[in-house]
PDB file of C-alpha atoms and ligand atoms in Angstrom:
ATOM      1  CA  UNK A 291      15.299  34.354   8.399  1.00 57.00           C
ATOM      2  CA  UNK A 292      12.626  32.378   7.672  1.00 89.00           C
ATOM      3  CA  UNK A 293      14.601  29.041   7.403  1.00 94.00           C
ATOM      4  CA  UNK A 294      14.116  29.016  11.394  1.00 95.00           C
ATOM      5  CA  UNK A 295      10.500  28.477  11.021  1.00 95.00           C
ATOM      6  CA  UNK A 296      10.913  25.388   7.764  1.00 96.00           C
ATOM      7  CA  UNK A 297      13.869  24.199  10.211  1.00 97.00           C
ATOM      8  CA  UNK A 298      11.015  23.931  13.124  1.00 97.00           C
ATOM      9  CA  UNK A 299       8.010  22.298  10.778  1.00 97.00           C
ATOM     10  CA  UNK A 300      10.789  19.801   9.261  1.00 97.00           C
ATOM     11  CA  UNK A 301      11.742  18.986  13.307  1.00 97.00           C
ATOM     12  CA  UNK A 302       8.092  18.698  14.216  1.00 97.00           C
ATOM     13  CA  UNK A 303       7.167  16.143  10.958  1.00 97.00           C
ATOM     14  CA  UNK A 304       9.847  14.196  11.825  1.00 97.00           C
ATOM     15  CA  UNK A 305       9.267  13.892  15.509  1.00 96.00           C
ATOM     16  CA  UNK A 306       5.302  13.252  15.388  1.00 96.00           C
ATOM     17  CA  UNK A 307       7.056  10.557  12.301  1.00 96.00           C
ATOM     18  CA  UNK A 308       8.979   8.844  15.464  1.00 96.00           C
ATOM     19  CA  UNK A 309       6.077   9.116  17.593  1.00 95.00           C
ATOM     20  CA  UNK A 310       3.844   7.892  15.577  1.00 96.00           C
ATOM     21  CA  UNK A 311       5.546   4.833  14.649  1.00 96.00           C
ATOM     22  CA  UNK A 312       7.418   4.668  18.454  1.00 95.00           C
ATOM     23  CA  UNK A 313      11.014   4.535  16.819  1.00 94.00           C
ATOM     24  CA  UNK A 314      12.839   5.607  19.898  1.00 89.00           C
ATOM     25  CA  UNK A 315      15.236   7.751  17.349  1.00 90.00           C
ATOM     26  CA  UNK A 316      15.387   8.968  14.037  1.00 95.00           C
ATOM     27  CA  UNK A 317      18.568   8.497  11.770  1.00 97.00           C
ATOM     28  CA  UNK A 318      17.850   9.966   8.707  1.00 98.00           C
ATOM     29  CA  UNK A 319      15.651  12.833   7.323  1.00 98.00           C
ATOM     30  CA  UNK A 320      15.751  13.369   3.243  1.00 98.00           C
ATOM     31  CA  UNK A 321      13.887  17.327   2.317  1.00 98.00           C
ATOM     32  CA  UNK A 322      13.033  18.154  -0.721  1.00 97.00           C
ATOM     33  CA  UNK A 323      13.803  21.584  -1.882  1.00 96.00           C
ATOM     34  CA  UNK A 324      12.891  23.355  -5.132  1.00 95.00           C
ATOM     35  CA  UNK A 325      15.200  26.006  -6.382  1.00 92.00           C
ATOM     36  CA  UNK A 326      12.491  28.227  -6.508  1.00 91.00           C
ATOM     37  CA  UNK A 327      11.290  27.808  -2.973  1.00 93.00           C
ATOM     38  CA  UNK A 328      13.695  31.069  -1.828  1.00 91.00           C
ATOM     39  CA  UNK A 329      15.268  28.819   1.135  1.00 94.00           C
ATOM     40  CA  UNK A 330      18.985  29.339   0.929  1.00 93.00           C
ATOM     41  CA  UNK A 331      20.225  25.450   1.610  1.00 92.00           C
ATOM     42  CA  UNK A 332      23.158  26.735   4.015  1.00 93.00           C
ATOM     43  CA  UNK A 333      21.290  28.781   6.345  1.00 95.00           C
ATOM     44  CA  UNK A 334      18.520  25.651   6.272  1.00 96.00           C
ATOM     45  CA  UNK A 335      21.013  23.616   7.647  1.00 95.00           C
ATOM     46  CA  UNK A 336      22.359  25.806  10.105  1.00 96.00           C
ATOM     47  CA  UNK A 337      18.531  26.651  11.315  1.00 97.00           C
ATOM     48  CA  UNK A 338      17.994  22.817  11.641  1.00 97.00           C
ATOM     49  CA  UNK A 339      21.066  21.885  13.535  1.00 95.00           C
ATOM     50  CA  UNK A 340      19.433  24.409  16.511  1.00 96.00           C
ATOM     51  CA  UNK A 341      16.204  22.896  15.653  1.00 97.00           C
ATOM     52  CA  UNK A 342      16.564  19.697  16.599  1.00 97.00           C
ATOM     53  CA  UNK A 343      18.638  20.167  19.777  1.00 96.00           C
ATOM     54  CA  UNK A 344      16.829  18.058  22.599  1.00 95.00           C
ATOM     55  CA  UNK A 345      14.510  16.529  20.207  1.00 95.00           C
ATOM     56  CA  UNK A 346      14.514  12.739  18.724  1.00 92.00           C
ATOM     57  CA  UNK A 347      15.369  14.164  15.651  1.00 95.00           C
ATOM     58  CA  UNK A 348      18.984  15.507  17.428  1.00 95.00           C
ATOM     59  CA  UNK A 349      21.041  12.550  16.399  1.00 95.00           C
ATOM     60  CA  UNK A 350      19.571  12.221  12.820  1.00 96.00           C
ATOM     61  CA  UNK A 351      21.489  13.310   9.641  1.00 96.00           C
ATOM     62  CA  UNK A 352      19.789  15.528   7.484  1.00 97.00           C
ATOM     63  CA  UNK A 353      19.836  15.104   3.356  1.00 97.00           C
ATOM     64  CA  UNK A 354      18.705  17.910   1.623  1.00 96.00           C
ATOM     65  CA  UNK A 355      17.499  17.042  -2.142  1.00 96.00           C
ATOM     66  CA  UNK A 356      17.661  19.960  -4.711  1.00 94.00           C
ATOM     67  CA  UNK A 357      14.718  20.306  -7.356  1.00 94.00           C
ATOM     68  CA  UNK A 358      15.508  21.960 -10.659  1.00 93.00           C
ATOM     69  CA  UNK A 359      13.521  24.705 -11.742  1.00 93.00           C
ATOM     70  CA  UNK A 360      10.970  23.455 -14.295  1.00 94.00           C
ATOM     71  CA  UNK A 361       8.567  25.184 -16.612  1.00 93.00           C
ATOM     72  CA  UNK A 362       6.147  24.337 -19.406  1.00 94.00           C
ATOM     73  CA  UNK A 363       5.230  26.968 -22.223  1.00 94.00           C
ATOM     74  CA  UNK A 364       1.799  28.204 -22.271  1.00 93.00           C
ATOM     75  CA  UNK A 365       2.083  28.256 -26.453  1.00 94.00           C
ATOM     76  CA  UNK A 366       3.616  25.310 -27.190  1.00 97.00           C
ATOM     77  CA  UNK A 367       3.722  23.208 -24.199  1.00 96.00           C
ATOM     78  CA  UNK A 368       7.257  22.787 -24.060  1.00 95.00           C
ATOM     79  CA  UNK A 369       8.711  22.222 -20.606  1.00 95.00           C
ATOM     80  CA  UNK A 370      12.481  23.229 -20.000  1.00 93.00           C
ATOM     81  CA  UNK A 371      14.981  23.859 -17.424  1.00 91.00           C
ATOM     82  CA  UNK A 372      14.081  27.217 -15.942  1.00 87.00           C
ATOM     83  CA  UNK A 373      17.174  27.441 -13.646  1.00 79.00           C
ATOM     84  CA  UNK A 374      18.353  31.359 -13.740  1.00 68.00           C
ATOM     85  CA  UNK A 375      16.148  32.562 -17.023  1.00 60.00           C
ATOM     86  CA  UNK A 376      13.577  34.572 -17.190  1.00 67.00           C
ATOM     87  CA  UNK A 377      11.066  31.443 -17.963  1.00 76.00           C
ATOM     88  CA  UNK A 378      11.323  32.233 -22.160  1.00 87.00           C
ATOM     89  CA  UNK A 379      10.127  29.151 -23.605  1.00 93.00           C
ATOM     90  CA  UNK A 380      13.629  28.130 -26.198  1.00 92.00           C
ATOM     91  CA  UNK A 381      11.029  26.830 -28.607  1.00 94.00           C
ATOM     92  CA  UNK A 382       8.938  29.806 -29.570  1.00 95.00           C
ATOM     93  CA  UNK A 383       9.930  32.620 -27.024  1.00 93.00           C
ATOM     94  CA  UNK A 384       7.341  33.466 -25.353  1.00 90.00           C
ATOM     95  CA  UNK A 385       7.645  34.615 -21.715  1.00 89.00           C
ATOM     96  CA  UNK A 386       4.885  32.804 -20.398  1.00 87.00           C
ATOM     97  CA  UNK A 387       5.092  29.836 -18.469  1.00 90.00           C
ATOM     98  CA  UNK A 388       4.084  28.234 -15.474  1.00 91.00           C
ATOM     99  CA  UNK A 389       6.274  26.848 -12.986  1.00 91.00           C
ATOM    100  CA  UNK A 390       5.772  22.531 -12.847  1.00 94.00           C
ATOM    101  CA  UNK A 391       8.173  22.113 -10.482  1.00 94.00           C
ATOM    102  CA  UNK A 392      11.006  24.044  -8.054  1.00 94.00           C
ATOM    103  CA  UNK A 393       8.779  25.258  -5.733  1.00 94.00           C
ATOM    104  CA  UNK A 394       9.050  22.348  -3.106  1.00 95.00           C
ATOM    105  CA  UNK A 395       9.840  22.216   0.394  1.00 95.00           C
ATOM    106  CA  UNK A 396       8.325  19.388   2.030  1.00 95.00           C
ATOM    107  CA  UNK A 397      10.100  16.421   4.360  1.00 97.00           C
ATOM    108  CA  UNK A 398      10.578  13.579   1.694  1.00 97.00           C
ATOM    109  CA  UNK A 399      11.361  10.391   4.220  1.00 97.00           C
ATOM    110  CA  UNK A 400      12.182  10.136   7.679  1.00 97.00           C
ATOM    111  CA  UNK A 401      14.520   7.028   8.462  1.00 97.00           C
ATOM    112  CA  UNK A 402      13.557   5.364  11.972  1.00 96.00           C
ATOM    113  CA  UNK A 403      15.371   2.693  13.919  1.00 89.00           C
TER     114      UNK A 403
HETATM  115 ZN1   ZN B  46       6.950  27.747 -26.314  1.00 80.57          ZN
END
């Protein structure tokens, strides 16, 4: 389960966020996920509610953001929604393209008070 070890970096960017900017808690925390990152949202969540158990980030409410899958066709430069295919382009189908966006995992705001 490696959601235990995002839950812990998320817990640790948002802390040293607080710290950093002495909030003495922090209230909201957006993520950013892609759909290709391989993090199953669920078992995110449930990782991050015993993450942040006696941290600042304990009383905060998390808001996970899903990213689509994009991709963009090597032959024709068309990008489309590469949720579920097999990444062939609907223009000219070919099979290769590279991935612009649905790999993300990465703390998008913290909210302080
Ligand atoms: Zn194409």
């Amino acid at each position: 389960m490696h959601e235990f070890s995002i839950a812990q970096s998320i817990v640790d960017i948002a802390c040293e966020t607080a710290e950093a900017n002495q909030a003495a808690t922090v209230t909201e925390v957006h993520v950013e996920v892609g759909q290709a990152s391989g993090v199953v949202q669920e078992a995110l969540i449930f990782a991050l509610e015993s993450a942040v158990k006696g941290t600042l980030v304990e009383p905060a409410q998390f808001f996970i953001h899903e990213i689509p899958v994009v991709c963009k066709c090597h032959s024709c430069g068309r990008t489309f929604d590469g949720t579920g295919s097999l990444s062939m382009c609907p223009s000219c189908g070919e099979f290769s393209a590279d991935l612009v966006s649905g790999r993300e995992l990465r703390v998008k705001s913290v909210v302080l008070e």
